[in-house]
Amino acid sequence: MHSEKQKHSFEPKIIAFVCTWCTYAGADLAGTSRMQYPSNVRVLKFPCTGRIDPVFILKAFQQGADGVLVSGCHPGDCHYIAGNFHARRRFAAFRKLLEFVGVDLNRLQFSWVSAAEGGKWVEVVTDLTEKVRAMGPMAEFKQLALEEQWSGTIGTPELKEAYNAI
Amino acid sequence: MSRIGVFVCHCGENISRTVDVERVAAQVGKLPGVAFATDYKYMCSDPGQNLLKKAIIEQKLSHVVVAACSPRMHERTFRKAVESAGINPFLCEMANIREHCSWVHENREEATVKAIEIVGMMVERVKKNRVLPTITVPVTKRSLVIGGGIAGIQAALDIADCGHEVVLVEREPSIGGHMAQLSETFPTLDCSQCIMTPKMVDVANHPKIKLYSYSEIELVEGYIGNFQVTIRKKARSVDEDKCTGCGLCMEKCPIKKIPSKFDCNLGMRTAIYVPFPQAVPNTPVIDRENCTKFKTGKCGLCQKVCGPGAVDYEQEDRLIVEPVGAIVVATGFDLYTINEKPKGSMIKGYGEFGHGKIPDVIDGMTFERLASASGPTGGKILRPSDGKEPKQIVFIQCIGSRAREKGISYCSKVCCMYTAKHTMLYHHKVHDGQAYVFFMDARTPGKSYDEFWRRSIEEEEAVYIRGMVSRLYQKGDKIVVMGSDIAVGVQVEIEADMVVLATAIQPQKGADTLAQKLGISYDKYNFYSEAHAKLRPVECATAGIYLAGACQGPKDIPDTVSQASAAAAKVMTLFAKDQLEREPIVARVREAGCVGCFYCKKVCPYGAVEEKEIRDRQGNLIRVVAYVNPGVCGGCGTCQATCPSKSVELDGYTDEQIVAMIEAL
Ligand SMILES: Cc1cc2nc3c(=O)[nH]c(=O)nc-3n(C[C@H](O)[C@H](O)[C@H](O)COP(=O)(O)OP(=O)(O)OC[C@H]3O[C@@H](n4cnc5c(N)ncnc54)[C@H](O)[C@@H]3O)c2cc1C
Ligand code: SF4
Ligand code: SF4
């Protein structure tokens, strides 16, 4: 399954935001089935794609991710009834925004991977890694981060202070 | 400052083969906040867990990260272990370096680097973890059952026999549902009334069952263990406590020609009526639309003749609130009426079959009433038009069912069997008659079912024609049925005296409205959805609500009763404890930040968000903010990602925890 490891000049950083019930379990299944895929991906587990705040995606890019994957249960299969529908709508709007800001949407992938789809997980991760590798490093956000230490979450000291004060 | 302990597992060789576990422990040990890091062959084994507990105590650890397999595998194991060593279980996290690392990568260097990063991420996360208390909710050990068909009756009796109170709500004046209408039942041909009425009486006499007939669910509030249900008890116009069920009022009522719904309009009833003689409760109800007293103010005969003075024209609807801990939904089915297209329905009508236009084209339930010994014809099969015995009878299966182009793609499941039953009943009653059946195929999976179906052909001489009917029309007093026999490849034409259509089983009208009140999900046909098609077939995704019978999908009586007993067992499991324990992964509102936009309320799939009033000491309303009911919250976190002011947080998945992980990359 796994071809001879090639040396690449660029190893992209891929961050995956996944839900526990479907995609995380699907990735587990890929493991128990001993499927092979590029080691570039780091997985962050959420209860539901509904919990994934678009800010996390920005944060990931800012933190040096070259590609981001968001993946959850298939529409209609949400463990939490409808969380993934909310996620879908939210990300549809968010993609537009990213596009507007000038981010290449090929760096951000959405997919539905069920707990039974170990193979699909491998496919999705491999495809995204190769695609992003071909695109090269993601410079835009790192630049932005340097410029104004921007953060959309309570990660900044000011916000944190305000947060603690309440 | 946190003192984190990191425990890297070899998992035999499953991890250590591709990941250099010692290097992982050594690297991670250098991270700020990590006080102790080690590796061990099998962390989940007894010695492994002991190593963990010992380290917690000796090293005075505050947080723990176990780098091993998937948390879906052993998170519970390790959280229990740390708890027994005196640390809150939610201060322990697992880093998945097996399923997500050692098993999916071959290159040792790459896998080791990845493992170090994964563990590092979890170390940063765990620093932000907070102590979470186990949430307990009290349980009200009373149950609501909605619908008094065989499903609701069975569930109510099972729960009540266990000693728990049951509130049974039935929309019609009597319980019994469709089974009370059936003549004899497949696959044994025992009389439906004979097996049904004793159960109905048991319900009426059971000290633990409170029956609200002629009542509907108005409002459902609360959550598992603690629902508040408002029931609308419709005005019956007869006082149930005073009425002795003598029936004198019905005898004297001058309005006698109202088609009886119970008898599928074959028989007539009075304006004050019980739907059928064995009704439970046996208290009449006045049909106000047809009663002269209500229409013109005159008459009032029933009140005059009623000895105990039970008739009460002034009676009004009453609203009653019942606290319950669990709800069983058993609202059953309706038959597809082919001649009319319900408003807004996606189902296209079946006008070509003449139901409702040709009087001797009837549906299966009407045939049941004809065949029933207690029915309007005393069990004789007679034509509704002229009361003659039909000598040629045609049954047509799959009317509405399995016809995607007409709107229903599912199989109604019981029609093959009841049509076979009908041919038998017909043959028993009309010895010189001939029954024909048009069918697509016979679906008879079930104990003794196929044998039963074969009997209808082999012993009861029914002629089965594989094919559909294309046209049907009245010719004199005959109904001409034109169709094709696809097995032989010929056109057939039968001059029938009567035609029986096996119309599709559909959810009850208003099933969607009830679902919305309950907060449960339903499919595109309005059948209620179970939490998992295979593993949780009687539970709703909404905790504390269970399903029984045909409201969840077409079902015969054996399946309905099994499901009802299963739902009752689930309720009893819930009632076995005084307090419910649940994972404390719930959302919490930071009231100071909440602007009261209630976007969270809109998106919450569980309806967990409430409006909370904040008042000053004088009691003046200052603000309205969101409040998440921890008993209802499912823990999805959708509210948090939606909240514009970042004022609601899901415990266990806070922004801080997640950002810490992203920043660790
Ligand atoms: C023609 C025909 C023949 C059949 N013959 C057989 C047979 O021989 N053998 C067999 O095993 N099965 C047979 N069946 C199937 C059988 O009728 C069903 O399996 C059974 O009736 C399902 O029971 P239930 O309690 O789920 O639904 P129902 O019998 O429909 O009962 C539902 C009850 O809930 C009440 N209700 C509905 N909505 C509300 C509401 N919102 N609030 C309060 N109450 C409400 C209704 O008034 C009703 O009393 C036959 C079906 C048909 C159509
Ligand atoms: S008052 Fe109504 S129900 Fe009573 S007898 Fe007269 S018509 Fe019948
Ligand atoms: S976490 Fe999910 S279930 Fe809980 S309140 Fe928020 S949206 Fe509702």
Tab-separated table of N, CA, C and O in Angstrom, chain A residues 2 5 13 15 17 20-21 24-25 27-28 30-32 34-39 41-48 50-56 59-60 63 79-83 86 90 152-155 160 163 166, chain B residues 14 70-72 75 96 99-100 103-107 110 113-114 117-118 121 128 130 521 541-542 590 592-593 602-603 605-606 634-638 640-642 646 649-650 653-656 658-659 661-663 665:
chain	number	residue	atom	x	y	z
A	2	HIS	N	1.905	1.202	0.829
A	2	HIS	CA	2.723	2.392	0.993
A	2	HIS	C	3.945	2.278	0.088
A	2	HIS	O	4.735	1.361	0.184
A	5	LYS	N	9.269	5.548	0.496
A	5	LYS	CA	9.202	6.921	1.010
A	5	LYS	C	10.104	7.832	0.178
A	5	LYS	O	11.301	7.576	0.047
A	13	LYS	N	2.241	21.346	6.857
A	13	LYS	CA	1.594	21.075	8.137
A	13	LYS	C	0.099	21.049	7.892
A	13	LYS	O	-0.462	22.030	7.389
A	15	ILE	N	-3.644	20.505	9.639
A	15	ILE	CA	-4.389	20.348	10.887
A	15	ILE	C	-5.800	19.895	10.569
A	15	ILE	O	-6.455	20.468	9.686
A	17	PHE	N	-9.588	19.259	12.033
A	17	PHE	CA	-10.581	19.425	13.097
A	17	PHE	C	-11.686	18.408	12.824
A	17	PHE	O	-12.371	18.511	11.810
A	20	THR	N	-15.766	13.678	17.237
A	20	THR	CA	-15.436	12.417	17.913
A	20	THR	C	-16.120	11.220	17.282
A	20	THR	O	-15.534	10.168	17.150
A	21	TRP	N	-17.425	11.415	16.960
A	21	TRP	CA	-18.277	10.254	16.710
A	21	TRP	C	-18.069	9.646	15.355
A	21	TRP	O	-18.163	8.440	15.192
A	24	TYR	N	-13.287	11.044	13.809
A	24	TYR	CA	-12.234	10.549	14.705
A	24	TYR	C	-12.268	9.023	14.728
A	24	TYR	O	-11.238	8.359	14.650
A	25	ALA	N	-13.482	8.502	14.791
A	25	ALA	CA	-13.637	7.047	14.796
A	25	ALA	C	-13.205	6.455	13.463
A	25	ALA	O	-12.626	5.360	13.415
A	27	ALA	N	-10.874	7.681	11.563
A	27	ALA	CA	-9.411	7.712	11.577
A	27	ALA	C	-8.884	6.574	12.457
A	27	ALA	O	-7.869	5.955	12.137
A	28	ASP	N	-9.585	6.274	13.532
A	28	ASP	CA	-9.210	5.125	14.367
A	28	ASP	C	-9.284	3.833	13.556
A	28	ASP	O	-8.421	2.970	13.650
A	30	ALA	N	-8.970	3.516	10.338
A	30	ALA	CA	-7.838	3.471	9.415
A	30	ALA	C	-6.642	2.881	10.150
A	30	ALA	O	-5.876	2.092	9.596
A	31	GLY	N	-6.500	3.243	11.437
A	31	GLY	CA	-5.405	2.722	12.249
A	31	GLY	C	-5.548	1.228	12.507
A	31	GLY	O	-4.631	0.454	12.229
A	32	THR	N	-6.711	0.824	12.986
A	32	THR	CA	-6.889	-0.607	13.278
A	32	THR	C	-6.776	-1.434	12.006
A	32	THR	O	-6.419	-2.596	12.061
A	34	ARG	N	-4.652	-0.759	9.749
A	34	ARG	CA	-3.249	-0.580	9.359
A	34	ARG	C	-3.097	0.042	7.961
A	34	ARG	O	-2.244	-0.347	7.183
A	35	MET	N	-3.955	0.985	7.654
A	35	MET	CA	-3.793	1.707	6.390
A	35	MET	C	-2.673	2.725	6.574
A	35	MET	O	-2.385	3.116	7.692
A	36	GLN	N	-2.074	3.154	5.496
A	36	GLN	CA	-0.950	4.080	5.605
A	36	GLN	C	-1.286	5.417	4.956
A	36	GLN	O	-1.942	5.457	3.917
A	37	TYR	N	-0.866	6.489	5.613
A	37	TYR	CA	-1.037	7.806	4.988
A	37	TYR	C	0.060	8.753	5.460
A	37	TYR	O	0.744	8.451	6.445
A	38	PRO	N	0.236	9.889	4.783
A	38	PRO	CA	1.324	10.796	5.147
A	38	PRO	C	1.206	11.248	6.601
A	38	PRO	O	0.103	11.429	7.106
A	39	SER	N	2.330	11.450	7.249
A	39	SER	CA	2.315	11.750	8.684
A	39	SER	C	2.140	13.237	8.968
A	39	SER	O	2.290	13.673	10.095
A	41	VAL	N	-0.466	15.116	9.127
A	41	VAL	CA	-1.703	15.606	9.738
A	41	VAL	C	-1.677	15.504	11.272
A	41	VAL	O	-1.160	14.549	11.838
A	42	ARG	N	-2.198	16.554	11.919
A	42	ARG	CA	-2.393	16.545	13.377
A	42	ARG	C	-3.898	16.687	13.620
A	42	ARG	O	-4.519	17.615	13.095
A	43	VAL	N	-4.419	15.795	14.443
A	43	VAL	CA	-5.868	15.748	14.614
A	43	VAL	C	-6.303	16.410	15.920
A	43	VAL	O	-5.749	16.127	16.974
A	44	LEU	N	-7.278	17.294	15.823
A	44	LEU	CA	-7.892	17.875	17.021
A	44	LEU	C	-9.321	17.380	17.107
A	44	LEU	O	-10.094	17.535	16.168
A	45	LYS	N	-9.637	16.817	18.251
A	45	LYS	CA	-10.940	16.170	18.417
A	45	LYS	C	-11.955	17.138	19.035
A	45	LYS	O	-11.657	17.820	20.007
A	46	PHE	N	-13.138	17.171	18.460
A	46	PHE	CA	-14.251	17.979	18.983
A	46	PHE	C	-15.441	17.065	19.196
A	46	PHE	O	-15.530	16.039	18.544
A	47	PRO	N	-16.347	17.449	20.069
A	47	PRO	CA	-17.514	16.587	20.189
A	47	PRO	C	-18.280	16.543	18.864
A	47	PRO	O	-18.758	15.501	18.443
A	48	CYS	N	-18.340	17.699	18.200
A	48	CYS	CA	-19.195	17.797	17.017
A	48	CYS	C	-18.605	18.877	16.123
A	48	CYS	O	-17.992	19.824	16.626
A	50	GLY	N	-20.195	21.041	14.909
A	50	GLY	CA	-20.913	22.231	15.348
A	50	GLY	C	-20.106	23.063	16.343
A	50	GLY	O	-20.333	24.258	16.496
A	51	ARG	N	-19.166	22.444	17.043
A	51	ARG	CA	-18.351	23.151	18.036
A	51	ARG	C	-17.201	23.920	17.359
A	51	ARG	O	-16.550	24.735	17.995
A	52	ILE	N	-16.922	23.625	16.116
A	52	ILE	CA	-15.727	24.194	15.489
A	52	ILE	C	-15.981	25.639	15.061
A	52	ILE	O	-16.762	25.910	14.157
A	53	ASP	N	-15.321	26.516	15.746
A	53	ASP	CA	-15.433	27.938	15.503
A	53	ASP	C	-14.510	28.283	14.332
A	53	ASP	O	-13.351	27.872	14.334
A	54	PRO	N	-14.990	29.011	13.339
A	54	PRO	CA	-14.122	29.368	12.226
A	54	PRO	C	-12.821	30.023	12.686
A	54	PRO	O	-11.800	29.928	12.011
A	55	VAL	N	-12.877	30.648	13.842
A	55	VAL	CA	-11.682	31.295	14.371
A	55	VAL	C	-10.547	30.285	14.546
A	55	VAL	O	-9.385	30.618	14.356
A	56	PHE	N	-10.915	29.035	14.864
A	56	PHE	CA	-9.875	28.018	15.031
A	56	PHE	C	-9.121	27.794	13.721
A	56	PHE	O	-7.929	27.510	13.715
A	59	LYS	N	-6.814	30.594	13.302
A	59	LYS	CA	-5.756	30.407	14.286
A	59	LYS	C	-4.747	29.368	13.778
A	59	LYS	O	-3.541	29.540	13.921
A	60	ALA	N	-5.270	28.314	13.189
A	60	ALA	CA	-4.396	27.258	12.691
A	60	ALA	C	-3.488	27.786	11.588
A	60	ALA	O	-2.285	27.542	11.578
A	63	GLN	N	-0.908	29.891	12.967
A	63	GLN	CA	0.070	29.114	13.711
A	63	GLN	C	0.980	28.336	12.768
A	63	GLN	O	1.795	27.555	13.204
A	79	HIS	N	-24.431	12.856	15.574
A	79	HIS	CA	-24.690	12.288	16.893
A	79	HIS	C	-25.516	13.253	17.733
A	79	HIS	O	-26.248	12.848	18.625
A	80	TYR	N	-25.357	14.522	17.439
A	80	TYR	CA	-26.072	15.551	18.193
A	80	TYR	C	-27.252	16.106	17.381
A	80	TYR	O	-27.498	17.305	17.390
A	81	ILE	N	-27.897	15.240	16.652
A	81	ILE	CA	-29.090	15.560	15.865
A	81	ILE	C	-28.768	16.437	14.658
A	81	ILE	O	-28.946	16.028	13.521
A	82	ALA	N	-28.268	17.674	14.905
A	82	ALA	CA	-28.179	18.604	13.787
A	82	ALA	C	-26.956	19.504	13.835
A	82	ALA	O	-26.870	20.457	13.083
A	83	GLY	N	-26.003	19.206	14.713
A	83	GLY	CA	-24.832	20.080	14.853
A	83	GLY	C	-24.095	20.271	13.547
A	83	GLY	O	-23.645	21.371	13.222
A	86	HIS	N	-25.516	22.924	11.234
A	86	HIS	CA	-25.107	24.277	11.595
A	86	HIS	C	-23.685	24.528	11.113
A	86	HIS	O	-23.375	25.581	10.588
A	90	ARG	N	-22.368	27.378	8.552
A	90	ARG	CA	-21.368	28.319	9.047
A	90	ARG	C	-20.158	28.325	8.125
A	90	ARG	O	-19.667	29.369	7.735
A	152	GLY	N	-8.110	36.105	17.087
A	152	GLY	CA	-9.571	36.242	17.191
A	152	GLY	C	-10.124	35.588	18.443
A	152	GLY	O	-11.311	35.537	18.661
A	153	THR	N	-9.265	35.069	19.271
A	153	THR	CA	-9.794	34.388	20.447
A	153	THR	C	-9.243	35.041	21.700
A	153	THR	O	-8.554	36.058	21.641
A	154	ILE	N	-9.501	34.408	22.813
A	154	ILE	CA	-9.028	34.997	24.051
A	154	ILE	C	-7.539	34.758	24.240
A	154	ILE	O	-7.018	34.866	25.327
A	155	GLY	N	-6.869	34.413	23.145
A	155	GLY	CA	-5.440	34.150	23.237
A	155	GLY	C	-4.622	35.410	23.540
A	155	GLY	O	-3.511	35.340	24.054
A	160	LYS	N	-7.695	38.381	27.388
A	160	LYS	CA	-7.647	37.464	28.521
A	160	LYS	C	-7.872	38.238	29.816
A	160	LYS	O	-8.604	37.792	30.713
A	163	TYR	N	-11.350	39.131	30.040
A	163	TYR	CA	-12.095	37.900	30.340
A	163	TYR	C	-12.018	37.577	31.824
A	163	TYR	O	-13.012	37.259	32.471
A	166	ILE	N	-14.105	39.709	34.293
A	166	ILE	CA	-15.565	39.568	34.379
A	166	ILE	C	-15.954	38.505	35.416
A	166	ILE	O	-15.380	37.444	35.423
B	14	ASN	N	3.103	-2.607	19.601
B	14	ASN	CA	2.225	-1.926	18.652
B	14	ASN	C	2.599	-0.469	18.455
B	14	ASN	O	2.424	0.082	17.382
B	70	SER	N	-6.313	4.979	21.235
B	70	SER	CA	-7.364	5.978	21.063
B	70	SER	C	-8.132	6.187	22.369
B	70	SER	O	-8.419	5.222	23.080
B	71	PRO	N	-8.481	7.432	22.659
B	71	PRO	CA	-9.301	7.662	23.855
B	71	PRO	C	-10.643	6.928	23.787
B	71	PRO	O	-11.273	6.676	24.819
B	72	ARG	N	-11.055	6.600	22.595
B	72	ARG	CA	-12.307	5.853	22.470
B	72	ARG	C	-12.149	4.462	23.054
B	72	ARG	O	-13.107	3.783	23.343
B	75	GLU	N	-9.987	5.858	27.431
B	75	GLU	CA	-10.080	7.098	28.204
B	75	GLU	C	-10.738	6.843	29.558
B	75	GLU	O	-10.291	7.307	30.602
B	96	ASN	N	-3.380	10.090	21.356
B	96	ASN	CA	-3.548	8.905	20.520
B	96	ASN	C	-2.329	8.727	19.613
B	96	ASN	O	-2.234	9.330	18.553
B	99	GLU	N	-3.531	4.416	16.980
B	99	GLU	CA	-4.399	4.471	15.801
B	99	GLU	C	-4.031	5.627	14.867
B	99	GLU	O	-4.127	5.503	13.654
B	100	HIS	N	-3.649	6.761	15.455
B	100	HIS	CA	-3.391	7.936	14.626
B	100	HIS	C	-1.908	8.117	14.307
B	100	HIS	O	-1.511	9.110	13.743
B	103	TRP	N	0.340	3.004	13.920
B	103	TRP	CA	-0.282	2.032	13.024
B	103	TRP	C	-0.425	2.537	11.585
B	103	TRP	O	-0.684	1.773	10.683
B	104	VAL	N	-0.322	3.839	11.406
B	104	VAL	CA	-0.575	4.352	10.054
B	104	VAL	C	0.683	4.915	9.392
B	104	VAL	O	0.613	5.434	8.280
B	105	HIS	N	1.806	4.840	10.092
B	105	HIS	CA	3.058	5.318	9.492
B	105	HIS	C	4.133	4.260	9.666
B	105	HIS	O	4.185	3.582	10.688
B	106	GLU	N	5.009	4.142	8.668
B	106	GLU	CA	6.072	3.139	8.747
B	106	GLU	C	7.409	3.757	9.103
B	106	GLU	O	8.246	3.125	9.733
B	107	ASN	N	7.589	4.995	8.700
B	107	ASN	CA	8.878	5.646	8.903
B	107	ASN	C	9.046	6.012	10.375
B	107	ASN	O	8.296	6.811	10.927
B	110	GLU	N	9.681	9.799	11.265
B	110	GLU	CA	8.463	10.602	11.072
B	110	GLU	C	7.436	10.312	12.160
B	110	GLU	O	6.835	11.215	12.732
B	113	VAL	N	8.530	11.811	15.543
B	113	VAL	CA	8.340	13.263	15.576
B	113	VAL	C	6.851	13.584	15.736
B	113	VAL	O	6.456	14.431	16.553
B	114	LYS	N	6.024	12.880	14.986
B	114	LYS	CA	4.583	13.128	15.081
B	114	LYS	C	4.081	12.810	16.487
B	114	LYS	O	3.320	13.584	17.073
B	117	GLU	N	4.819	15.501	18.878
B	117	GLU	CA	3.921	16.651	18.699
B	117	GLU	C	2.526	16.372	19.249
B	117	GLU	O	1.909	17.238	19.862
B	118	ILE	N	2.053	15.166	19.012
B	118	ILE	CA	0.713	14.835	19.508
B	118	ILE	C	0.691	14.917	21.035
B	118	ILE	O	-0.212	15.504	21.633
B	121	MET	N	0.842	18.479	22.235
B	121	MET	CA	-0.456	19.140	22.093
B	121	MET	C	-1.349	18.827	23.294
B	121	MET	O	-2.001	19.712	23.853
B	128	LYS	N	-4.940	23.419	30.577
B	128	LYS	CA	-6.123	24.287	30.613
B	128	LYS	C	-7.370	23.528	31.076
B	128	LYS	O	-8.447	24.107	31.157
B	130	ARG	N	-10.131	21.925	33.330
B	130	ARG	CA	-10.644	22.331	34.634
B	130	ARG	C	-11.253	21.138	35.349
B	130	ARG	O	-11.688	20.181	34.702
B	521	SER	N	-36.801	13.662	16.587
B	521	SER	CA	-36.684	13.808	15.144
B	521	SER	C	-37.543	12.786	14.414
B	521	SER	O	-37.912	11.751	14.972
B	541	ALA	N	-33.119	10.062	19.964
B	541	ALA	CA	-31.857	10.746	20.228
B	541	ALA	C	-32.027	11.687	21.424
B	541	ALA	O	-31.067	11.991	22.122
B	542	THR	N	-33.244	12.143	21.659
B	542	THR	CA	-33.507	12.983	22.818
B	542	THR	C	-33.627	12.088	24.051
B	542	THR	O	-34.489	11.212	24.100
B	590	ARG	N	-21.657	32.416	30.462
B	590	ARG	CA	-21.046	33.420	31.312
B	590	ARG	C	-21.985	34.623	31.251
B	590	ARG	O	-22.026	35.356	30.271
B	592	ALA	N	-22.295	37.472	32.534
B	592	ALA	CA	-21.826	38.849	32.398
B	592	ALA	C	-21.608	39.220	30.937
B	592	ALA	O	-21.773	40.367	30.540
B	593	GLY	N	-21.219	38.242	30.139
B	593	GLY	CA	-20.923	38.548	28.740
B	593	GLY	C	-22.116	38.381	27.826
B	593	GLY	O	-22.140	38.906	26.716
B	602	LYS	N	-31.339	29.351	19.210
B	602	LYS	CA	-31.802	28.975	17.871
B	602	LYS	C	-31.074	27.744	17.356
B	602	LYS	O	-31.671	26.901	16.698
B	603	VAL	N	-29.777	27.661	17.617
B	603	VAL	CA	-29.026	26.561	17.010
B	603	VAL	C	-29.004	25.295	17.862
B	603	VAL	O	-28.723	24.229	17.343
B	605	PRO	N	-29.527	21.953	19.136
B	605	PRO	CA	-30.374	20.868	18.643
B	605	PRO	C	-31.203	20.219	19.761
B	605	PRO	O	-32.108	19.448	19.470
B	606	TYR	N	-30.881	20.517	21.009
B	606	TYR	CA	-31.561	19.847	22.113
B	606	TYR	C	-32.591	20.737	22.810
B	606	TYR	O	-33.227	20.308	23.760
B	634	GLY	N	-26.823	18.394	25.208
B	634	GLY	CA	-26.240	17.174	24.663
B	634	GLY	C	-24.722	17.243	24.610
B	634	GLY	O	-24.047	16.238	24.433
B	635	GLY	N	-24.191	18.469	24.731
B	635	GLY	CA	-22.741	18.620	24.738
B	635	GLY	C	-22.104	18.710	23.372
B	635	GLY	O	-20.951	18.336	23.197
B	636	CYS	N	-22.833	19.246	22.392
B	636	CYS	CA	-22.269	19.329	21.047
B	636	CYS	C	-21.393	20.555	20.866
B	636	CYS	O	-20.471	20.558	20.069
B	637	GLY	N	-21.711	21.618	21.596
B	637	GLY	CA	-20.897	22.827	21.500
B	637	GLY	C	-21.272	23.756	20.362
B	637	GLY	O	-20.585	24.747	20.106
B	638	THR	N	-22.360	23.467	19.680
B	638	THR	CA	-22.776	24.326	18.568
B	638	THR	C	-23.039	25.754	19.049
B	638	THR	O	-22.718	26.721	18.364
B	640	GLN	N	-21.569	27.360	21.371
B	640	GLN	CA	-20.343	28.106	21.624
B	640	GLN	C	-19.756	28.665	20.335
B	640	GLN	O	-19.295	29.799	20.295
B	641	ALA	N	-19.770	27.838	19.293
B	641	ALA	CA	-19.205	28.307	18.039
B	641	ALA	C	-20.092	29.387	17.433
B	641	ALA	O	-19.670	30.139	16.574
B	642	THR	N	-21.332	29.480	17.875
B	642	THR	CA	-22.272	30.440	17.309
B	642	THR	C	-22.272	31.748	18.094
B	642	THR	O	-22.480	32.815	17.520
B	646	LYS	N	-18.972	35.248	22.628
B	646	LYS	CA	-18.141	34.222	23.276
B	646	LYS	C	-18.512	34.054	24.747
B	646	LYS	O	-17.660	34.053	25.620
B	649	GLU	N	-19.701	28.483	26.960
B	649	GLU	CA	-18.533	27.626	26.846
B	649	GLU	C	-18.897	26.198	27.132
B	649	GLU	O	-19.626	25.914	28.075
B	650	LEU	N	-18.363	25.305	26.321
B	650	LEU	CA	-18.608	23.892	26.540
B	650	LEU	C	-17.489	23.358	27.430
B	650	LEU	O	-16.324	23.374	27.049
B	653	TYR	N	-14.213	21.404	26.346
B	653	TYR	CA	-13.793	21.852	25.020
B	653	TYR	C	-13.818	23.378	24.958
B	653	TYR	O	-14.454	23.965	24.094
B	654	THR	N	-13.190	24.017	25.910
B	654	THR	CA	-13.219	25.475	25.939
B	654	THR	C	-12.291	26.042	24.866
B	654	THR	O	-11.388	25.350	24.381
B	655	ASP	N	-12.500	27.289	24.517
B	655	ASP	CA	-11.617	27.952	23.556
B	655	ASP	C	-10.173	27.866	24.022
B	655	ASP	O	-9.272	27.624	23.240
B	656	GLU	N	-9.983	28.080	25.327
B	656	GLU	CA	-8.627	28.031	25.887
B	656	GLU	C	-7.947	26.706	25.600
B	656	GLU	O	-6.790	26.666	25.209
B	658	ILE	N	-8.632	24.514	23.288
B	658	ILE	CA	-8.399	24.251	21.879
B	658	ILE	C	-7.295	25.143	21.327
B	658	ILE	O	-6.417	24.681	20.602
B	659	VAL	N	-7.334	26.392	21.719
B	659	VAL	CA	-6.292	27.311	21.244
B	659	VAL	C	-4.931	26.856	21.760
B	659	VAL	O	-3.932	26.896	21.033
B	661	MET	N	-3.978	23.883	22.174
B	661	MET	CA	-3.537	22.791	21.304
B	661	MET	C	-3.022	23.324	19.975
B	661	MET	O	-1.988	22.894	19.466
B	662	ILE	N	-3.755	24.293	19.409
B	662	ILE	CA	-3.325	24.823	18.115
B	662	ILE	C	-1.978	25.532	18.275
B	662	ILE	O	-1.089	25.401	17.445
B	663	GLU	N	-1.854	26.232	19.387
B	663	GLU	CA	-0.612	26.975	19.585
B	663	GLU	C	0.572	26.062	19.848
B	663	GLU	O	1.716	26.459	19.651
B	665	LEU	N	1.352	23.677	18.139
B	665	LEU	CA	1.841	23.112	16.875
B	665	LEU	C	3.062	23.845	16.324
B	665	LEU	O	3.156	25.051	16.446
